[in-house]
């Protein structure tokens, strides 16, 4: 009886452990005092954090990744939300087609997308520029925004908008006063995914960041290729903390919108 | 007309809405008077909602015209029509409190905050919800949500209020209370109400006039008692209340009374037209207007009589309901107010029934 009840709990515990353990290892290693990657660390210290914060290259890449991701959030959220709103108004057959087209970057292997983007952008001198990264990442991020805004829209009674119009709101007024507040959780989640998509993106960056626009994932990749030292663990830990904080914010905002 | 001038008049001429090949509304012409309570009554799919949505401006007619106070509104967007509307599922904004829901139309019209709060308070009081302003829709019961939706639709003093099955989702008791409340509100505001329902009892109770719809057309328009007493078609007779239908053959016409042969007897019926002798027609009469005519039965009014056999007898509290069979096999229903003093009829009993000529209609 008790065993039967404990078994599922144990199973869930094991799965969670399996998912979380690598993160824990990375975090522990980041506080290592050793000069090479080893686990468990012989002693603890902040030396790799000071290497990171003392390195212009690392900081420049971090800064680039942050503001590229911020730009992607703005662009992808705007485009994705508008696309979702437009798709919802299409006749059914067209709706399926339009959704499939917008989701295609998720279906085509990233490496194929990356090669395509590389050749296309090379022609317009966008390779090795932040603008190129922003455009490319926006393509990858838009599907996430569309999907999450779509899910929010599906939960809204279309009569609410009609009610607003019948009460004298203009279509734009109805959107900002009724529709937007109701889909805000979906928009926020979409924006968060857009941020993470860009901030975490490696494959496309490998192709198009060149030497002029080296993003954080790209620098981590290079670092792993040429030298293996715990700086990367420190960077990873900082990235994980940032992501968790963002997720937490989105969760809280979503909760308040639902309340 | 009470409150004339405060309510808008609405004129539908040949109004039509087609989807591909089907016509949801197939040419409706209807004049709704200022301050009138008009109900669109009809079975599901008869085009009531589509008609209402065209008046509100959410559907574009594929033909015909809608005029409010004599001016065509077909080209006017819904937000400029200044029409109150109550939806079946209330359509309250879930992220706004009851007070903000009611204040919404005022805000769109640029009414200042202080004035808005005053009007919202008045509307809440009118709806008997003075302490519910700060609640969100999901914290209100169905009946309270309905009242907030109603308050929101009238707070900006529209001259026309549209309602699409507003009581459909409520239980019977609440529905009856709100029906009375809506009548009261209609009298108080003096504005024009257009009310959609498929519930004939609701339509009969509340309306000044009823337009019975069927298949995208108006089958008949009139005051409730006129429609009930003189249905113009078999459809209206059966949809509005319960009716008996008796096949008959015309034997002659005397003034506006038709004389027909029915189940081996001669019966008389009111008839607006002049059917030809020998024509096969259908007569209709209401179950509660037929009486057993054996024993001590006397009447001064001209009566129709038939001999029948009782095939089923059901006691239903306030009345007894009998299924009868006429000589040629036509089934009829008779409803008799119940009383301990009246002998209950047994199944298989042969007897006579009678009903007044004024309650017999040729349809
Ligand atoms: N958007 C639409 N597309 C196709 N047919 C429709 C549409 N809206 C309504 N109809 C059809 O029009 C008819 C009338 O619908 P409606 O006005 O909703 O009827 P009611 O409100 O009387 O139940 C129905 O047969 C319905 O199937
Ligand atoms: Mg309907």
Coordinates of C-alpha atoms and ligand atoms in Angstrom, one line a residue:
Chain A
X1 CA 0.0 0.0 0.0
X2 CA 2.6 2.5 1.1
X3 CA 5.1 1.1 -1.4
X4 CA 2.5 1.5 -4.2
X5 CA 2.0 5.1 -3.2
X6 CA 5.8 5.8 -2.8
X7 CA 6.7 4.3 -6.1
X8 CA 5.3 7.1 -8.4
X9 CA 6.8 9.7 -6.1
X10 CA 10.2 8.1 -6.3
X11 CA 10.0 7.8 -10.0
X12 CA 9.2 11.5 -10.3
X13 CA 12.0 12.3 -8.0
X14 CA 14.5 10.3 -10.1
X15 CA 13.3 12.0 -13.3
X16 CA 13.7 15.4 -11.7
X17 CA 17.2 14.5 -10.4
X18 CA 18.1 13.3 -13.9
X19 CA 17.1 16.7 -15.3
X20 CA 18.6 18.8 -12.6
X21 CA 21.8 17.0 -11.9
X22 CA 23.8 18.4 -14.9
X23 CA 22.8 21.9 -13.9
X24 CA 24.0 21.3 -10.3
X25 CA 27.3 19.9 -11.5
X26 CA 27.9 22.9 -13.8
X27 CA 27.0 25.3 -10.9
X28 CA 29.3 23.5 -8.5
X29 CA 32.2 23.4 -11.0
X30 CA 31.8 27.1 -11.6
X31 CA 32.9 27.7 -8.0
X32 CA 36.0 25.5 -8.5
X33 CA 39.5 26.8 -7.7
X34 CA 41.2 24.4 -10.1
X35 CA 42.7 25.5 -13.3
X36 CA 41.1 22.8 -15.3
X37 CA 37.6 21.2 -15.5
X38 CA 37.3 18.6 -12.8
X39 CA 34.5 17.2 -10.6
X40 CA 34.3 17.4 -7.7
X41 CA 36.4 20.5 -7.4
X42 CA 39.4 20.2 -5.1
X43 CA 38.5 23.6 -3.4
X44 CA 36.0 26.4 -3.9
X45 CA 36.5 30.0 -5.0
X46 CA 35.3 32.8 -7.3
X47 CA 38.4 32.8 -9.5
X48 CA 36.5 31.9 -12.7
X49 CA 33.9 34.5 -12.1
X50 CA 36.7 37.1 -11.8
X51 CA 38.2 35.8 -15.0
X52 CA 34.9 36.2 -16.7
X53 CA 34.2 39.7 -15.3
X54 CA 37.8 40.7 -16.2
X55 CA 37.7 39.6 -19.8
X56 CA 36.7 42.2 -22.4
X57 CA 35.9 39.4 -24.9
X58 CA 33.5 37.6 -22.6
X59 CA 31.8 40.8 -21.5
X60 CA 31.5 42.1 -25.1
X61 CA 29.9 38.9 -26.2
X62 CA 27.5 38.9 -23.2
X63 CA 26.5 42.5 -23.9
X64 CA 26.0 41.7 -27.6
X65 CA 23.9 38.6 -26.8
X66 CA 21.8 40.6 -24.4
X67 CA 20.9 43.4 -26.7
X68 CA 20.4 41.2 -29.7
X69 CA 18.0 39.2 -27.6
X70 CA 16.3 42.3 -26.4
X71 CA 15.8 43.5 -30.0
X72 CA 14.6 40.1 -31.0
X73 CA 12.1 40.2 -28.2
X74 CA 10.7 43.5 -29.4
X75 CA 10.6 42.4 -33.1
X76 CA 9.4 38.9 -32.7
X77 CA 6.7 39.7 -30.1
X78 CA 5.4 42.5 -32.3
X79 CA 5.4 40.4 -35.5
X80 CA 4.3 37.2 -33.8
X81 CA 1.4 38.8 -32.0
X82 CA 0.2 40.6 -35.1
X83 CA 0.5 37.3 -37.1
X84 CA -1.5 35.4 -34.5
X85 CA -4.2 38.0 -34.5
X86 CA -4.3 38.0 -38.3
X87 CA -4.3 34.2 -38.6
X88 CA -7.2 34.0 -36.1
X89 CA -9.3 36.1 -38.6
X90 CA -8.5 34.0 -41.6
X91 CA -11.0 31.4 -43.1
X92 CA -10.2 28.0 -41.7
X93 CA -8.4 26.5 -44.7
X94 CA -6.1 29.6 -45.0
X95 CA -5.5 29.5 -41.3
X96 CA -4.0 26.0 -41.4
X97 CA -1.8 27.0 -44.3
X98 CA -0.6 30.3 -42.7
X99 CA 0.2 28.5 -39.4
X100 CA 2.2 25.8 -41.1
X101 CA 4.2 28.4 -43.0
X102 CA 5.0 30.4 -39.8
X103 CA 5.9 27.3 -37.9
X104 CA 8.2 26.0 -40.7
X105 CA 11.4 27.3 -39.1
X106 CA 10.7 24.9 -36.2
X107 CA 10.2 21.9 -38.6
X108 CA 13.1 22.4 -40.9
X109 CA 16.4 21.3 -39.3
X110 CA 18.2 24.4 -37.8
X111 CA 21.3 23.7 -39.8
X112 CA 19.4 23.9 -43.1
X113 CA 17.9 27.2 -42.0
X114 CA 21.3 28.4 -40.9
X115 CA 22.9 27.6 -44.3
X116 CA 20.0 29.3 -46.1
X117 CA 20.3 32.3 -43.9
X118 CA 24.0 32.5 -44.4
X119 CA 23.8 32.5 -48.2
X120 CA 20.9 35.0 -48.2
X121 CA 22.5 37.3 -45.8
X122 CA 25.9 37.2 -47.4
X123 CA 24.4 38.8 -50.5
X124 CA 23.3 41.8 -48.4
X125 CA 26.4 42.1 -46.2
X126 CA 24.5 41.1 -43.1
X127 CA 26.9 38.3 -42.1
X128 CA 29.0 39.3 -39.1
X129 CA 26.6 42.1 -38.1
X130 CA 24.3 42.4 -35.1
X131 CA 21.5 43.3 -37.5
X132 CA 22.0 39.9 -39.3
X133 CA 21.7 38.1 -36.0
X134 CA 18.6 40.0 -35.0
X135 CA 16.8 39.2 -38.2
X136 CA 17.8 35.5 -38.2
X137 CA 16.9 35.0 -34.5
X138 CA 13.6 36.8 -35.1
X139 CA 12.7 34.2 -37.8
X140 CA 13.4 31.5 -35.2
X141 CA 11.6 33.2 -32.4
X142 CA 8.4 34.3 -34.2
X143 CA 6.9 30.7 -34.2
X144 CA 7.1 30.6 -30.4
X145 CA 5.3 33.9 -30.1
X146 CA 2.6 32.9 -32.6
X147 CA 2.0 29.6 -30.9
X148 CA 1.7 31.0 -27.4
X149 CA -0.5 34.0 -28.4
X150 CA -2.6 31.7 -30.5
X151 CA -3.2 29.5 -27.4
X152 CA -4.3 32.6 -25.5
X153 CA -6.5 33.8 -28.3
X154 CA -8.2 30.5 -28.5
X155 CA -9.4 30.9 -24.9
X156 CA -11.1 34.2 -25.6
X157 CA -14.7 34.5 -26.4
X158 CA -15.0 36.3 -29.8
X159 CA -18.1 38.0 -28.5
X160 CA -16.1 40.0 -26.0
X161 CA -14.7 42.0 -28.9
X162 CA -18.2 42.4 -30.4
X163 CA -19.5 43.4 -27.0
X164 CA -16.8 46.1 -26.8
X165 CA -17.8 47.4 -30.3
X166 CA -21.5 47.4 -29.4
X167 CA -20.6 49.5 -26.4
X168 CA -19.0 52.1 -28.5
X169 CA -15.3 51.1 -28.6
X170 CA -13.5 51.6 -31.9
X171 CA -11.8 48.4 -33.2
X172 CA -8.4 49.8 -32.0
X173 CA -9.9 50.7 -28.6
X174 CA -11.4 47.3 -28.3
X175 CA -8.0 45.7 -29.0
X176 CA -6.1 47.7 -26.4
X177 CA -8.8 47.6 -23.7
X178 CA -10.1 44.1 -24.1
X179 CA -8.2 41.7 -26.4
X180 CA -4.6 42.8 -25.4
X181 CA -5.1 42.5 -21.6
X182 CA -6.7 39.1 -22.1
X183 CA -3.9 37.7 -24.3
X184 CA -1.1 39.4 -22.2
X185 CA 0.0 36.1 -20.5
X186 CA 0.4 34.6 -23.9
X187 CA 2.3 37.6 -25.2
X188 CA 4.6 37.6 -22.2
X189 CA 5.4 33.9 -22.5
X190 CA 6.0 34.4 -26.2
X191 CA 8.4 37.2 -25.4
X192 CA 10.2 35.1 -22.9
X193 CA 10.6 32.3 -25.4
X194 CA 11.8 34.8 -28.0
X195 CA 14.5 36.0 -25.5
X196 CA 15.7 32.5 -24.7
X197 CA 15.6 31.4 -28.3
X198 CA 18.0 34.3 -29.3
X199 CA 20.1 34.3 -26.1
X200 CA 20.7 30.6 -26.3
X201 CA 21.1 30.2 -30.1
X202 CA 24.3 28.6 -31.4
X203 CA 23.8 27.0 -34.8
X204 CA 22.8 30.1 -36.8
X205 CA 25.4 32.2 -34.9
X206 CA 28.1 29.8 -35.9
X207 CA 27.3 30.6 -39.5
X208 CA 26.6 34.2 -39.5
X209 CA 28.2 35.9 -36.5
X210 CA 31.6 35.9 -38.3
X211 CA 34.3 37.7 -36.3
X212 CA 32.4 40.9 -36.0
X213 CA 29.4 39.8 -33.9
X214 CA 30.4 37.0 -31.6
X215 CA 27.5 36.0 -29.3
X216 CA 27.8 34.4 -25.9
X217 CA 26.9 30.9 -27.1
X218 CA 29.4 31.3 -30.0
X219 CA 32.2 32.4 -27.6
X220 CA 31.4 29.4 -25.3
X221 CA 31.7 27.1 -28.3
X222 CA 35.0 28.6 -29.3
X223 CA 36.2 28.4 -25.8
X224 CA 35.3 24.7 -25.6
X225 CA 37.1 24.0 -28.9
X226 CA 40.4 25.8 -28.0
X227 CA 40.8 25.6 -24.3
X228 CA 38.8 23.9 -21.6
X229 CA 38.6 25.9 -18.4
X230 CA 35.9 26.5 -15.8
X231 CA 35.1 30.0 -17.1
X232 CA 32.5 28.3 -19.2
X233 CA 30.9 26.9 -16.1
X234 CA 30.8 30.3 -14.5
X235 CA 29.2 31.8 -17.7
X236 CA 26.7 28.9 -17.8
X237 CA 25.7 29.5 -14.2
X238 CA 25.1 33.1 -14.8
X239 CA 23.0 32.3 -17.9
X240 CA 21.0 29.7 -15.9
X241 CA 20.3 32.3 -13.1
X242 CA 19.2 34.9 -15.6
X243 CA 16.8 32.4 -17.3
X244 CA 15.3 31.3 -14.0
X245 CA 14.7 34.9 -12.9
X246 CA 13.1 35.6 -16.3
X247 CA 10.9 32.5 -16.0
X248 CA 9.9 33.5 -12.5
X249 CA 8.9 37.0 -13.6
X250 CA 6.8 35.6 -16.5
X251 CA 5.2 33.2 -14.1
X252 CA 4.3 35.9 -11.6
X253 CA 3.0 38.3 -14.3
X254 CA 1.0 35.5 -15.8
X255 CA -0.5 34.7 -12.4
X256 CA -1.4 38.3 -11.9
X257 CA -3.1 38.6 -15.3
X258 CA -5.1 35.4 -14.5
X259 CA -6.2 36.7 -11.1
Chain B
X1 CA -47.2 54.6 -27.5
X2 CA -45.7 54.9 -24.0
X3 CA -42.4 56.7 -23.9
X4 CA -42.6 57.6 -27.6
X5 CA -39.5 59.5 -28.7
X6 CA -37.2 57.9 -26.2
X7 CA -37.1 54.7 -28.2
X8 CA -35.8 54.3 -31.7
X9 CA -38.0 52.9 -34.5
X10 CA -36.4 50.2 -36.6
X11 CA -37.5 49.3 -40.1
X12 CA -36.2 46.2 -41.8
X13 CA -37.1 46.0 -45.5
X14 CA -36.5 42.8 -47.4
X15 CA -33.5 42.1 -45.2
X16 CA -31.4 39.2 -46.4
X17 CA -28.2 37.4 -45.4
X18 CA -26.9 34.5 -47.5
X19 CA -24.0 32.2 -46.8
X20 CA -22.9 30.5 -50.0
X21 CA -26.1 29.0 -51.0
X22 CA -28.1 28.9 -47.8
X23 CA -30.1 32.0 -46.7
X24 CA -29.9 32.5 -42.9
X25 CA -32.3 35.4 -43.4
X26 CA -34.3 35.2 -46.6
X27 CA -36.1 38.6 -46.9
X28 CA -37.4 39.9 -43.6
X29 CA -39.6 43.0 -43.6
X30 CA -40.6 44.3 -40.2
X31 CA -41.5 47.7 -38.7
X32 CA -40.6 48.0 -35.0
X33 CA -42.2 51.0 -33.4
X34 CA -40.6 53.5 -31.0
X35 CA -40.7 52.1 -27.5
X36 CA -42.0 48.7 -28.4
X37 CA -41.0 45.4 -26.9
X38 CA -40.7 43.2 -29.9
X39 CA -39.7 39.5 -29.7
X40 CA -38.2 37.5 -32.5
X41 CA -39.5 34.0 -31.8
X42 CA -38.6 30.9 -33.7
X43 CA -36.9 27.5 -33.6
X44 CA -33.2 27.2 -33.6
X45 CA -31.7 28.0 -37.0
X46 CA -34.6 30.2 -38.1
X47 CA -32.4 33.3 -38.5
X48 CA -33.2 35.2 -35.3
X49 CA -29.6 35.8 -34.3
X50 CA -28.5 36.7 -37.8
X51 CA -31.2 39.3 -38.0
X52 CA -30.2 40.7 -34.6
X53 CA -26.5 40.7 -35.6
X54 CA -27.3 42.7 -38.7
X55 CA -29.2 45.3 -36.7
X56 CA -26.2 45.5 -34.3
X57 CA -23.8 45.8 -37.3
X58 CA -21.8 42.6 -36.8
X59 CA -23.2 40.9 -39.9
X60 CA -23.5 42.7 -43.3
X61 CA -26.8 42.1 -45.1
X62 CA -26.5 40.6 -48.6
X63 CA -29.7 42.4 -49.5
X64 CA -32.3 44.8 -48.2
X65 CA -32.0 47.6 -45.8
X66 CA -32.1 48.5 -42.1
X67 CA -33.3 51.9 -41.1
X68 CA -33.1 53.2 -37.5
X69 CA -35.3 56.3 -37.0
X70 CA -35.7 56.4 -40.8
X71 CA -32.0 56.5 -41.6
X72 CA -30.3 53.6 -43.2
X73 CA -27.5 52.2 -40.9
X74 CA -26.2 49.5 -43.2
X75 CA -23.0 51.3 -43.9
X76 CA -22.5 52.4 -40.3
X77 CA -19.9 50.5 -38.2
X78 CA -21.3 48.9 -35.0
X79 CA -19.5 51.2 -32.6
X80 CA -21.3 54.2 -34.0
X81 CA -24.8 52.8 -34.0
X82 CA -25.3 53.5 -30.3
X83 CA -27.3 50.3 -29.7
X84 CA -27.3 48.4 -26.4
X85 CA -26.7 44.7 -26.7
X86 CA -27.0 41.8 -24.3
X87 CA -25.4 38.5 -25.4
X88 CA -26.6 35.0 -24.5
X89 CA -23.4 34.2 -22.5
X90 CA -23.3 37.7 -21.1
X91 CA -19.9 38.5 -22.7
X92 CA -18.7 40.4 -19.6
X93 CA -15.1 41.4 -19.7
X94 CA -13.4 38.9 -17.4
X95 CA -10.5 41.2 -16.5
X96 CA -12.7 44.1 -15.4
X97 CA -14.9 44.5 -12.3
X98 CA -18.6 44.7 -12.5
X99 CA -18.3 48.5 -12.1
X100 CA -15.7 48.8 -14.8
X101 CA -17.7 46.6 -17.1
X102 CA -20.7 49.0 -16.7
X103 CA -18.4 52.0 -16.9
X104 CA -16.9 50.8 -20.2
X105 CA -19.4 52.3 -22.6
X106 CA -19.3 55.6 -20.7
X107 CA -15.5 55.7 -20.9
X108 CA -15.7 55.2 -24.7
X109 CA -17.9 58.2 -24.9
X110 CA -15.5 60.4 -22.9
X111 CA -17.7 60.7 -19.8
X112 CA -15.6 62.1 -16.9
X113 CA -14.6 59.9 -14.0
X114 CA -16.9 61.5 -11.4
X115 CA -19.9 61.4 -13.7
X116 CA -19.1 57.9 -14.7
X117 CA -18.9 56.6 -11.1
X118 CA -22.3 58.2 -10.4
X119 CA -24.0 56.6 -13.4
X120 CA -22.4 53.2 -12.6
X121 CA -23.7 53.5 -9.1
X122 CA -27.2 54.3 -10.3
X123 CA -27.1 51.4 -12.8
X124 CA -26.0 49.0 -10.1
X125 CA -28.8 50.2 -7.8
X126 CA -31.3 49.9 -10.6
X127 CA -30.2 46.3 -11.1
X128 CA -30.4 45.6 -7.3
X129 CA -26.7 45.0 -7.1
X130 CA -25.5 48.0 -5.1
X131 CA -22.7 46.1 -3.3
X132 CA -21.3 44.1 -6.2
X133 CA -19.4 46.8 -8.1
X134 CA -16.0 45.6 -7.0
X135 CA -16.5 42.0 -7.9
X136 CA -15.1 40.3 -11.0
X137 CA -17.6 38.5 -13.3
X138 CA -16.5 35.1 -12.2
X139 CA -17.3 36.0 -8.6
X140 CA -21.0 36.7 -9.6
X141 CA -23.8 34.1 -10.0
X142 CA -25.4 33.6 -13.4
X143 CA -28.3 35.9 -12.6
X144 CA -26.0 38.6 -11.3
X145 CA -23.8 38.4 -14.4
X146 CA -26.9 38.8 -16.5
X147 CA -27.9 41.9 -14.5
X148 CA -24.5 43.4 -14.9
X149 CA -24.6 42.7 -18.7
X150 CA -28.0 44.4 -18.8
X151 CA -26.8 47.4 -16.8
X152 CA -23.8 47.8 -19.1
X153 CA -26.1 47.7 -22.1
X154 CA -28.4 50.5 -20.9
X155 CA -26.1 52.7 -18.8
X156 CA -25.2 54.9 -21.8
X157 CA -28.9 55.4 -22.5
X158 CA -29.2 53.9 -26.0
X159 CA -32.6 54.2 -27.6
X160 CA -32.6 50.6 -28.7
X161 CA -31.7 47.5 -26.8
X162 CA -31.0 44.1 -28.5
X163 CA -31.0 40.9 -26.5
X164 CA -30.2 37.4 -27.9
X165 CA -31.6 34.7 -25.6
X166 CA -30.4 36.5 -22.5
X167 CA -32.0 34.2 -20.1
X168 CA -31.2 31.0 -21.9
X169 CA -28.6 29.8 -19.5
X170 CA -30.5 30.4 -16.3
X171 CA -32.8 28.1 -14.3
X172 CA -36.6 28.4 -14.5
X173 CA -37.2 30.3 -11.3
X174 CA -34.5 32.9 -12.0
X175 CA -35.7 33.2 -15.6
X176 CA -39.2 34.0 -14.5
X177 CA -37.9 36.7 -12.1
X178 CA -35.8 38.3 -14.7
X179 CA -38.6 38.2 -17.2
X180 CA -40.7 40.4 -14.9
X181 CA -37.7 42.6 -14.2
X182 CA -37.1 43.1 -17.9
X183 CA -40.8 44.1 -18.4
X184 CA -40.4 46.6 -15.5
X185 CA -37.2 47.9 -17.0
X186 CA -38.8 48.3 -20.4
X187 CA -41.7 50.3 -18.9
X188 CA -39.2 52.4 -16.9
X189 CA -36.8 53.2 -19.7
X190 CA -39.3 53.6 -22.5
X191 CA -36.8 52.5 -25.1
X192 CA -37.2 50.0 -27.8
X193 CA -36.4 46.4 -27.0
X194 CA -35.8 43.7 -29.6
X195 CA -35.6 40.4 -27.8
X196 CA -34.7 37.0 -29.3
X197 CA -35.9 33.7 -27.9
X198 CA -37.0 30.3 -28.9
X199 CA -39.1 30.0 -25.7
X200 CA -42.7 30.7 -26.7
X201 CA -43.8 31.1 -23.1
X202 CA -41.2 33.8 -22.5
X203 CA -42.3 35.6 -25.7
X204 CA -45.9 35.5 -24.8
X205 CA -45.3 36.8 -21.3
X206 CA -43.0 39.7 -22.1
X207 CA -43.7 41.1 -25.6
X208 CA -45.8 43.9 -26.9
X209 CA -45.6 42.1 -30.3
X210 CA -44.1 38.9 -31.5
X211 CA -42.6 38.2 -34.9
X212 CA -42.6 34.4 -35.4
X213 CA -39.7 33.4 -37.6
X214 CA -39.2 30.2 -39.6
X215 CA -36.6 29.3 -42.2
X216 CA -35.2 32.9 -42.4
X217 CA -38.6 34.5 -42.9
X218 CA -41.2 36.1 -40.7
X219 CA -44.2 33.8 -40.6
X220 CA -46.5 36.1 -38.7
X221 CA -46.3 39.3 -36.6
X222 CA -48.8 40.4 -34.0
X223 CA -49.7 40.9 -30.4
X224 CA -49.3 37.7 -28.3
X225 CA -53.0 37.2 -27.8
X226 CA -53.7 37.7 -31.5
X227 CA -51.1 35.2 -32.6
X228 CA -52.3 32.7 -30.0
X229 CA -56.0 33.1 -30.9
X230 CA -55.6 33.5 -34.6
X231 CA -52.5 31.7 -35.9
X232 CA -52.1 32.4 -39.6
X233 CA -50.4 29.1 -40.4
X234 CA -50.0 25.6 -39.3
X235 CA -46.4 26.4 -38.2
X236 CA -47.4 29.3 -36.0
X237 CA -50.3 27.3 -34.5
X238 CA -48.0 24.5 -33.5
X239 CA -44.9 26.5 -32.5
X240 CA -46.8 29.0 -30.3
X241 CA -48.6 26.9 -27.8
X242 CA -50.2 23.5 -28.4
X243 CA -52.8 23.0 -31.2
X244 CA -55.1 20.3 -32.5
X245 CA -55.2 19.9 -36.2
X246 CA -58.4 18.6 -37.9
X247 CA -58.5 17.8 -41.6
X248 CA -61.8 19.0 -43.1
X249 CA -63.6 19.5 -46.4
X250 CA -65.2 22.9 -47.1
X251 CA -69.0 22.7 -47.6
X252 CA -69.7 26.4 -47.8
X253 CA -68.9 29.9 -46.5
X254 CA -71.2 32.1 -44.4
X255 CA -69.9 35.7 -44.0
X256 CA -66.4 35.1 -42.4
X257 CA -67.3 31.7 -41.1
X258 CA -66.4 28.6 -43.1
X259 CA -68.6 25.5 -42.8
X260 CA -66.7 22.3 -43.2
X261 CA -67.2 18.6 -42.8
X262 CA -64.8 17.0 -40.3
X263 CA -64.8 13.5 -38.9
X264 CA -68.4 13.0 -40.1
X265 CA -69.7 16.2 -38.4
X266 CA -70.3 19.7 -39.5
X267 CA -67.9 22.2 -37.9
X268 CA -67.6 26.0 -38.3
X269 CA -64.3 27.9 -38.2
X270 CA -63.1 31.5 -38.5
X271 CA -61.5 32.1 -41.9
X272 CA -60.0 35.3 -43.3
X273 CA -60.1 34.1 -47.0
X274 CA -62.8 32.5 -49.1
X275 CA -61.9 28.8 -49.7
X276 CA -63.8 27.0 -52.5
X277 CA -66.4 24.4 -51.7
X278 CA -64.9 20.9 -51.8
X279 CA -61.4 22.2 -50.9
X280 CA -59.4 20.1 -48.4
X281 CA -58.4 22.4 -45.4
X282 CA -56.9 22.1 -42.0
X283 CA -58.7 23.4 -38.9
X284 CA -57.0 24.1 -35.6
X285 CA -58.1 24.6 -32.0
X286 CA -56.4 24.8 -28.7
X287 CA -56.5 21.8 -26.2
X288 CA -57.6 24.0 -23.3
X289 CA -60.5 25.4 -25.2
X290 CA -62.2 22.1 -25.8
X291 CA -64.6 20.7 -23.1
X292 CA -66.4 17.4 -22.6
X293 CA -69.9 18.0 -23.7
X294 CA -71.9 15.2 -22.2
X295 CA -74.0 15.6 -19.1
X296 CA -74.9 19.1 -17.9
X297 CA -73.3 21.1 -20.6
X298 CA -74.8 24.3 -21.8
X299 CA -73.4 27.2 -23.8
X300 CA -74.9 30.3 -25.5
X301 CA -72.0 30.7 -27.9
X302 CA -72.0 28.7 -31.2
X303 CA -70.3 25.4 -30.7
X304 CA -68.6 22.7 -32.7
X305 CA -69.2 19.2 -31.5
X306 CA -67.5 15.8 -32.2
X307 CA -67.8 12.3 -30.7
X308 CA -64.5 10.9 -29.5
X309 CA -63.0 8.0 -27.6
X310 CA -60.6 8.7 -24.7
X311 CA -57.3 6.9 -25.4
X312 CA -55.1 8.3 -22.6
X313 CA -55.8 10.2 -19.4
X314 CA -53.0 12.0 -17.5
X315 CA -53.4 13.8 -14.2
X316 CA -50.8 16.7 -14.1
X317 CA -51.7 18.5 -10.9
X318 CA -53.3 21.8 -12.0
X319 CA -55.0 20.1 -15.0
X320 CA -55.9 16.8 -16.6
X321 CA -54.7 16.0 -20.0
X322 CA -56.6 13.7 -22.2
X323 CA -55.7 12.1 -25.5
X324 CA -58.8 11.6 -27.7
X325 CA -59.5 9.9 -30.9
X326 CA -62.1 11.2 -33.3
X327 CA -64.3 8.9 -35.4
X328 CA -61.9 8.9 -38.5
X329 CA -58.8 8.4 -36.4
X330 CA -57.6 12.0 -35.9
X331 CA -55.8 12.3 -32.5
X332 CA -56.7 15.3 -30.4
X333 CA -55.6 16.7 -27.0
X334 CA -58.0 18.1 -24.4
X335 CA -56.8 20.0 -21.3
X336 CA -59.2 20.4 -18.4
X337 CA -58.6 22.4 -15.2
X338 CA -58.5 19.8 -12.4
X339 CA -61.1 19.8 -9.7
X340 CA -62.2 17.2 -7.2
X341 CA -65.8 17.9 -8.3
X342 CA -65.2 16.9 -11.9
X343 CA -65.4 13.3 -12.9
X344 CA -62.2 11.9 -14.3
X345 CA -62.6 10.2 -17.6
X346 CA -61.5 6.6 -18.1
X347 CA -59.5 5.3 -21.0
X348 CA -61.9 3.7 -23.6
X349 CA -64.8 5.9 -22.6
X350 CA -66.8 7.3 -25.6
X351 CA -68.0 10.8 -25.2
X352 CA -68.8 14.1 -26.9
X353 CA -66.6 17.2 -27.0
X354 CA -67.4 20.8 -27.8
X355 CA -65.6 24.0 -28.4
X356 CA -66.5 27.4 -29.6
X357 CA -66.5 28.5 -33.2
X358 CA -64.5 31.5 -32.3
X359 CA -61.7 29.2 -31.1
X360 CA -61.6 27.3 -34.4
X361 CA -59.3 28.7 -37.1
X362 CA -58.7 27.6 -40.6
X363 CA -55.0 27.5 -41.3
Ligands
LIG1 N1 -21.4 32.1 -40.4 C1 -22.3 31.2 -40.9 N2 -22.0 30.5 -42.0 C2 -22.9 29.6 -42.5 N3 -24.1 29.5 -42.1 C3 -24.5 30.2 -41.0 C4 -23.6 31.1 -40.4 N4 -24.3 31.7 -39.4 C5 -25.5 31.2 -39.4 N5 -25.7 30.3 -40.3 C6 -26.9 29.5 -40.6 O1 -27.9 30.4 -40.7 C7 -29.1 29.9 -40.1 C8 -29.7 30.8 -39.1 O2 -28.8 31.0 -38.0 P1 -29.2 31.8 -36.7 O3 -29.5 33.2 -37.2 O4 -28.0 31.7 -35.8 O5 -30.5 31.1 -36.2 P2 -31.2 31.3 -34.8 O6 -30.5 32.4 -34.0 O7 -32.6 31.5 -35.1 O8 -31.0 29.9 -34.1 C9 -28.7 28.6 -39.5 O9 -29.2 27.5 -40.4 C10 -27.2 28.6 -39.5 O10 -26.7 27.3 -39.7
LIG2 MG1 -29.4 32.2 -32.1

